PDB file of C-alpha atoms in Angstrom:
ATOM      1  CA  UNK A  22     -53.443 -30.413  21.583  1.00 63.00           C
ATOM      2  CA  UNK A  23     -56.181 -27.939  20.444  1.00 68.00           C
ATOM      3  CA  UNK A  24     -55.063 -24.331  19.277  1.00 64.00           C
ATOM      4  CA  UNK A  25     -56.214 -22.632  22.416  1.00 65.00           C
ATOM      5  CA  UNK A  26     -54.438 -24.948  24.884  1.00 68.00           C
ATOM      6  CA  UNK A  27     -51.078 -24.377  22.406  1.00 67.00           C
ATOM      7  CA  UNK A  28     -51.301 -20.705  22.294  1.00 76.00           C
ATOM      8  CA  UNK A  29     -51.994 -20.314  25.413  1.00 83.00           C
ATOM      9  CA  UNK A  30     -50.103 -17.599  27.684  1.00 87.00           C
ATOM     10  CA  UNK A  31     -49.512 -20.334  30.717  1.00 86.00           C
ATOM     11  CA  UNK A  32     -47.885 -22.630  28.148  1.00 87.00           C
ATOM     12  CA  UNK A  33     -45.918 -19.757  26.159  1.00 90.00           C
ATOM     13  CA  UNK A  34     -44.425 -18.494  29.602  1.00 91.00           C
ATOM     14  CA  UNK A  35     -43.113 -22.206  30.337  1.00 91.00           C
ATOM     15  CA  UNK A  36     -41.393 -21.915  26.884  1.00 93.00           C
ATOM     16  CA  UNK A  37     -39.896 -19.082  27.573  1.00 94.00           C
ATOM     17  CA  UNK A  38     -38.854 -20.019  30.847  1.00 94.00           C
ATOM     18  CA  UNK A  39     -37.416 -23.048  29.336  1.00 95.00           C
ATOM     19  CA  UNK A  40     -35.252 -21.354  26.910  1.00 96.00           C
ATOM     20  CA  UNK A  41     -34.135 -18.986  29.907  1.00 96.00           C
ATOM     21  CA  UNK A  42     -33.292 -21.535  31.954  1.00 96.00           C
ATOM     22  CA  UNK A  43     -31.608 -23.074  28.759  1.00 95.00           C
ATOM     23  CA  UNK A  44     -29.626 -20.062  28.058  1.00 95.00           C
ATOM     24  CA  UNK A  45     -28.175 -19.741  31.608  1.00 94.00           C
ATOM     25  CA  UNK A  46     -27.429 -23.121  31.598  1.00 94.00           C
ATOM     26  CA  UNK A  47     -25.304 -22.873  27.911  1.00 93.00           C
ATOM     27  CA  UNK A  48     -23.873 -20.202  29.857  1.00 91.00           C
ATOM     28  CA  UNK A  49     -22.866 -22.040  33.024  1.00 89.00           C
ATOM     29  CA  UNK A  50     -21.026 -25.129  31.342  1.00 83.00           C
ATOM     30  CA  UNK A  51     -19.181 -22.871  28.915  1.00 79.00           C
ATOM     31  CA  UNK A  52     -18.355 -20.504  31.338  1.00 76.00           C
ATOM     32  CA  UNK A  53     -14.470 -20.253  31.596  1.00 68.00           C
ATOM     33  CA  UNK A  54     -13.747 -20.861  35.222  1.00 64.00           C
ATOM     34  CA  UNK A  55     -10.125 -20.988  35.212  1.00 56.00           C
ATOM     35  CA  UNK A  56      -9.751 -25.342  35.274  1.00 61.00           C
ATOM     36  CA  UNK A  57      -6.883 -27.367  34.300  1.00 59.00           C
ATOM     37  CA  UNK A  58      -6.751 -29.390  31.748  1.00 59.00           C
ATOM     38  CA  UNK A  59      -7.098 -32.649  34.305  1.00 63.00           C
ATOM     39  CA  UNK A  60     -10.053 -31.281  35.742  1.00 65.00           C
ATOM     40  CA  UNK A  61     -13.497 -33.399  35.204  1.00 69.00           C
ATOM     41  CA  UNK A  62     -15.788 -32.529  32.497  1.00 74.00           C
ATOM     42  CA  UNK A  63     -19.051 -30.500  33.723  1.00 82.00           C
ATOM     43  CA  UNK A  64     -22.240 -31.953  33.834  1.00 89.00           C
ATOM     44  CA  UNK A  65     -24.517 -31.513  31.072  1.00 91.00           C
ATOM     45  CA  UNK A  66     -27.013 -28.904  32.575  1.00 94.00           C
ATOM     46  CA  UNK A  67     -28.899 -28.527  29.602  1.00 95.00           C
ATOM     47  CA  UNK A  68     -29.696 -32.096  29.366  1.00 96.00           C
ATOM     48  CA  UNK A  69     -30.481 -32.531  32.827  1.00 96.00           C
ATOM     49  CA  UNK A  70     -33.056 -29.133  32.212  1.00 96.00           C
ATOM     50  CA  UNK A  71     -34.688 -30.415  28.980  1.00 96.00           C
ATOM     51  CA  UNK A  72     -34.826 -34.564  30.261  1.00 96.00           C
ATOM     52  CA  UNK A  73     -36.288 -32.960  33.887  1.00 95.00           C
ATOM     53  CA  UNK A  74     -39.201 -30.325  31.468  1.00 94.00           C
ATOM     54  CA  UNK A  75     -39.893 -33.411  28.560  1.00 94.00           C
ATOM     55  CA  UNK A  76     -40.903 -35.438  31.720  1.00 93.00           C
ATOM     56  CA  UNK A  77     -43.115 -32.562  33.789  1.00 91.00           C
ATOM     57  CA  UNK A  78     -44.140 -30.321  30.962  1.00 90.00           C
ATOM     58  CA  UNK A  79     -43.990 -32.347  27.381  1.00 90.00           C
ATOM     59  CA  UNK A  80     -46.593 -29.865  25.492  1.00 88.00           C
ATOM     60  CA  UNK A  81     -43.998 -26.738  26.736  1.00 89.00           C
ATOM     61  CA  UNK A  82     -41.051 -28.406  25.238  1.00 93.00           C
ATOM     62  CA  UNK A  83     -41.338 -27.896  21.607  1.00 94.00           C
ATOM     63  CA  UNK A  84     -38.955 -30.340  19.257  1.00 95.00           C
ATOM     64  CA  UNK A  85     -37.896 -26.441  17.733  1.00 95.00           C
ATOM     65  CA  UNK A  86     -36.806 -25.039  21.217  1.00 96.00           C
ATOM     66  CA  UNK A  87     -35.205 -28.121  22.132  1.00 96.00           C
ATOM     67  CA  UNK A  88     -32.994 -28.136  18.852  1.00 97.00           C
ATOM     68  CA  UNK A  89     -32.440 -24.155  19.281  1.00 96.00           C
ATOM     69  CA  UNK A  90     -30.815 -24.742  22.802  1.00 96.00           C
ATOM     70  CA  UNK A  91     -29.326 -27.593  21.594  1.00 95.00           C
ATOM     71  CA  UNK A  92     -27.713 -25.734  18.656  1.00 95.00           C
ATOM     72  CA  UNK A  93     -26.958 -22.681  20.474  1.00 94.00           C
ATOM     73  CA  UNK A  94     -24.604 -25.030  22.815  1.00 93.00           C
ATOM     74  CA  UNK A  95     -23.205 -26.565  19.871  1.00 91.00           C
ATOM     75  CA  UNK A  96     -21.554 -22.883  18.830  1.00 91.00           C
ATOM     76  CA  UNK A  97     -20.839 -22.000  22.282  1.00 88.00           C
ATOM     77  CA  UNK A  98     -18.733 -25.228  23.464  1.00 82.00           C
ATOM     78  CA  UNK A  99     -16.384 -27.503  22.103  1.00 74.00           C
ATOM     79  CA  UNK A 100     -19.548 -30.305  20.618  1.00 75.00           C
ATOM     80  CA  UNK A 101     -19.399 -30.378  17.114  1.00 79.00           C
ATOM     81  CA  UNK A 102     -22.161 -28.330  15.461  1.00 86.00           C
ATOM     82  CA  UNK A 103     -25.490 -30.414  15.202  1.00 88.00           C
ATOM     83  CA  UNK A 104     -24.252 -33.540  17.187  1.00 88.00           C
ATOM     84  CA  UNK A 105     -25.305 -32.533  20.683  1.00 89.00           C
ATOM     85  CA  UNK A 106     -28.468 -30.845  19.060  1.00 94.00           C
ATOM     86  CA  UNK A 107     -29.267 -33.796  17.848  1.00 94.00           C
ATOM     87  CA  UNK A 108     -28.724 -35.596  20.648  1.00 93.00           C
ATOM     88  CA  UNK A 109     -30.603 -33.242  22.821  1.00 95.00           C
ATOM     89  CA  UNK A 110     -33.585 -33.801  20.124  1.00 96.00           C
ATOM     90  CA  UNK A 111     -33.393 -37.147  20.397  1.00 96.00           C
ATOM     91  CA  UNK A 112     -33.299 -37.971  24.463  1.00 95.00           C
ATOM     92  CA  UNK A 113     -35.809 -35.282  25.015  1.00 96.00           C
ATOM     93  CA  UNK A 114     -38.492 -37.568  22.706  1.00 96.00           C
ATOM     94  CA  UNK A 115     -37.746 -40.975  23.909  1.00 95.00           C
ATOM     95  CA  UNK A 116     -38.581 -39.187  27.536  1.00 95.00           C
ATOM     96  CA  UNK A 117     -41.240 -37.915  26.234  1.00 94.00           C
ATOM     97  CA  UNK A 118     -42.725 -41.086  25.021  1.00 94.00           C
ATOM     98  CA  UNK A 119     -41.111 -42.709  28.415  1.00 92.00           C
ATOM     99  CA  UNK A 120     -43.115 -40.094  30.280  1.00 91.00           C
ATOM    100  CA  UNK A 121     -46.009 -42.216  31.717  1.00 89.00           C
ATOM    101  CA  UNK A 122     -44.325 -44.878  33.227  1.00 91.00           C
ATOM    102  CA  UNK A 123     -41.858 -42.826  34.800  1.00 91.00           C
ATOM    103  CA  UNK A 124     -44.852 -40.607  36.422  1.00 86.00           C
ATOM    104  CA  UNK A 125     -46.076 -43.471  37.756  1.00 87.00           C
ATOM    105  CA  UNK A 126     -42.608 -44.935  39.330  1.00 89.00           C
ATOM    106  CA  UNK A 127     -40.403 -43.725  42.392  1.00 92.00           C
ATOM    107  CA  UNK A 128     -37.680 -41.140  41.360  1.00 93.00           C
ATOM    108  CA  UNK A 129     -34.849 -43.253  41.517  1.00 94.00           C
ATOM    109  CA  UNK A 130     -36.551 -44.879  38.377  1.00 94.00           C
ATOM    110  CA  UNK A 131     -37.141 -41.335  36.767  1.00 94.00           C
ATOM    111  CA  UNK A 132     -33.122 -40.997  37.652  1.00 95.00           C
ATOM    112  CA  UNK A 133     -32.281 -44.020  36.576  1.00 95.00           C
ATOM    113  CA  UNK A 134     -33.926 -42.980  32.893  1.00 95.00           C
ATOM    114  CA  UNK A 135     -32.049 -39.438  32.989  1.00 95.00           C
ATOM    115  CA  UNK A 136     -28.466 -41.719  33.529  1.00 96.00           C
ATOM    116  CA  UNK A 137     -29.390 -43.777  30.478  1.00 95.00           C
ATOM    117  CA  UNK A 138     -30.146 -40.440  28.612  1.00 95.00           C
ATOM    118  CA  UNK A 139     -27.226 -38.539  29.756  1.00 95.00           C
ATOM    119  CA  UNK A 140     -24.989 -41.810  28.465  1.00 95.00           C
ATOM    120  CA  UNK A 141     -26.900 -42.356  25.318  1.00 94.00           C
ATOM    121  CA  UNK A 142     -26.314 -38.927  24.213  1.00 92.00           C
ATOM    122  CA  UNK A 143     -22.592 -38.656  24.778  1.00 90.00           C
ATOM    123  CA  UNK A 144     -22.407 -41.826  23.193  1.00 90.00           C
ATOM    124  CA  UNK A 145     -24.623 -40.775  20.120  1.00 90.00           C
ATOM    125  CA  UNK A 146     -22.267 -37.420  19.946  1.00 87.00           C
ATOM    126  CA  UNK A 147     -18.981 -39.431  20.205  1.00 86.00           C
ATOM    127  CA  UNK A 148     -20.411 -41.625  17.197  1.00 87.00           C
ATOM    128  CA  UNK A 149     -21.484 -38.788  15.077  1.00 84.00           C
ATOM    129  CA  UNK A 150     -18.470 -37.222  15.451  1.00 82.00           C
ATOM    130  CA  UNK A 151     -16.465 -41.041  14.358  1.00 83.00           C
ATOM    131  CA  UNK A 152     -18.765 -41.328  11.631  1.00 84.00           C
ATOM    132  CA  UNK A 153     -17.709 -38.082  10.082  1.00 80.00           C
ATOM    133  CA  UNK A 154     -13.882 -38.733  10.279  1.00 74.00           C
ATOM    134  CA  UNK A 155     -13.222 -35.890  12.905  1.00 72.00           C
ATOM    135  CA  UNK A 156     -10.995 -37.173  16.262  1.00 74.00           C
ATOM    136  CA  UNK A 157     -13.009 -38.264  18.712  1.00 70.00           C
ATOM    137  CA  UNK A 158     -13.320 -36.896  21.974  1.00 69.00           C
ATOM    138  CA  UNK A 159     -11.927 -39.650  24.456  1.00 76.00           C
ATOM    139  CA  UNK A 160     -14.870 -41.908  25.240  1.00 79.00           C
ATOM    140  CA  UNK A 161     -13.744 -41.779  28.951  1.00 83.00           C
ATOM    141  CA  UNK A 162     -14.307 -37.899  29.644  1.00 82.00           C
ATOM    142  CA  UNK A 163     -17.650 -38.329  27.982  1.00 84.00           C
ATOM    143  CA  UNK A 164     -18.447 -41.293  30.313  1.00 88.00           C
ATOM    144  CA  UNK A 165     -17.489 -38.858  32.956  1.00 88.00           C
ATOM    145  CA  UNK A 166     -19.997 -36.512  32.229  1.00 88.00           C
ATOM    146  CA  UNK A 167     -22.795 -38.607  31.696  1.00 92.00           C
ATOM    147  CA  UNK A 168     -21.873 -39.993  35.133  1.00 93.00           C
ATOM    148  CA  UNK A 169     -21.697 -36.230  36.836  1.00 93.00           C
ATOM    149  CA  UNK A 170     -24.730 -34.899  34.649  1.00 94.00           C
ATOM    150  CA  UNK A 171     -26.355 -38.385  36.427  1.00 95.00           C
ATOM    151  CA  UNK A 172     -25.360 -36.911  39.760  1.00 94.00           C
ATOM    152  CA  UNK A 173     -26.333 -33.641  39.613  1.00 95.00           C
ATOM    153  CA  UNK A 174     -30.072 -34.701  38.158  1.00 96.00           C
ATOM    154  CA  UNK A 175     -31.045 -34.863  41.886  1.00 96.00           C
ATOM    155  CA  UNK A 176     -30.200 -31.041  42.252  1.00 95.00           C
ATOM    156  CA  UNK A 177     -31.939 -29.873  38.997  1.00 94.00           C
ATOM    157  CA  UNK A 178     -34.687 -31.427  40.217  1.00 94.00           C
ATOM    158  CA  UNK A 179     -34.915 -29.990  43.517  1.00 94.00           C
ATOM    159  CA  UNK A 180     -34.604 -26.742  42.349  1.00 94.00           C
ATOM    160  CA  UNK A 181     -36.986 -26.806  39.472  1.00 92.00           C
ATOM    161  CA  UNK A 182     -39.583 -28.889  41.179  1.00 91.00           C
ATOM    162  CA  UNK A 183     -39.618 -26.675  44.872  1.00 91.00           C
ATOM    163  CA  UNK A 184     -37.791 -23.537  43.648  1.00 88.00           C
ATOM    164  CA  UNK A 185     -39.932 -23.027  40.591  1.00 86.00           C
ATOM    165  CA  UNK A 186     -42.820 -25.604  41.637  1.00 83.00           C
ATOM    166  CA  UNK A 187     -42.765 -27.208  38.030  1.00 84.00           C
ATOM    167  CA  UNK A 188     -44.415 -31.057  38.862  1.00 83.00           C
ATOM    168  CA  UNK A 189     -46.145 -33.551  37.172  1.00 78.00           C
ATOM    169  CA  UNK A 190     -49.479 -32.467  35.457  1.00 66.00           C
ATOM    170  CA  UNK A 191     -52.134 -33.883  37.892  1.00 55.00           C
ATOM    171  CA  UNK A 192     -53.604 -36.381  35.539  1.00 50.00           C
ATOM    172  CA  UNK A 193     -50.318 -37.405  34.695  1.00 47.00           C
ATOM    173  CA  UNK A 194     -49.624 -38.080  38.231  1.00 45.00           C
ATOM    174  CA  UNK A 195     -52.492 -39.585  39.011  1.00 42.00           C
ATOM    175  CA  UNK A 196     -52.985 -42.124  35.995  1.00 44.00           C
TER     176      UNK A 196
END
């Protein structure tokens, strides 16, 4: 990427708007809306944000805004600090580096990818956090939310593709 493409104000707005978007969706999951205790986990909105931008806009999601998100949800929710950063860091690459066969394929593919994601991570976090001696979270709720986060993918999409009209870069789509 030259300097003049990465400074540029079109691709410094996107950031921003990325770590807006981000912030309200931190806020959204850790919201306290008054469940019970049986109620099913909510869906990872910032994954389903950052998997959706790595795929349309790679060069506007920065590895340092990704991990800032990422972080700032650590301190916010229950995820231990620096696993679901991690994480975070970690799908939002691989779809990165997934990114041009995906642009190429039907959605359901491209959804397909996100569900992997959105299970990988929980089950990266739920290692990390076995690794360091900590209790676990149960592997079941976690499972849960991938599968939710999975589901709402479709509705992230919709919005941020026709709501915000953030797509494919052409020569992405087209290649």
């Amino acid at each position: 990427m030259e300097l003049a493409e990465y400074l540029s104000a079109a691709r410094l707005t996107r950031i921003l708007l990325l770590l807006g978007l981000g912030l309200i969706a931190i806020y959204a999951e850790a919201a306290p809306l008054g469940l019970s205790a049986t109620a099913h986990p909510s869906p990872d909105l910032l994954l389903c944000l950052i998997a959706y931008w790595s795929l349309r806009r790679p060069g506007s999601t920065p590895m340092l805004a990704v991990f800032a998100l990422g972080l700032g949800r650590d301190l916010l929710t229950d995820v231990p600090v620096g696993a679901g950063a991690l994480s975070l860091v970690i799908v939002a690459e691989v779809l990165k580096a997934w990114r041009a066969p995906i642009a190429r394929a039907v959605f359901p593919l491209e959804w397909a990818a996100v569900a992997f994601a959105a299970l990988a991570s929980a089950g990266m976090q739920w290692l990390l956090v076995v690794v360091t001696l900590a209790q676990p979270p149960y592997l079941m709720a976690l499972i849960h939310q991938s599968l939710f986060t999975a589901l709402v993918y479709p509705l992230i999409v919709i919005f941020l593709r026709w709501g915000l009209r953030i797509t494919w870069r052409k020569r992405e789509a087209v290649a």
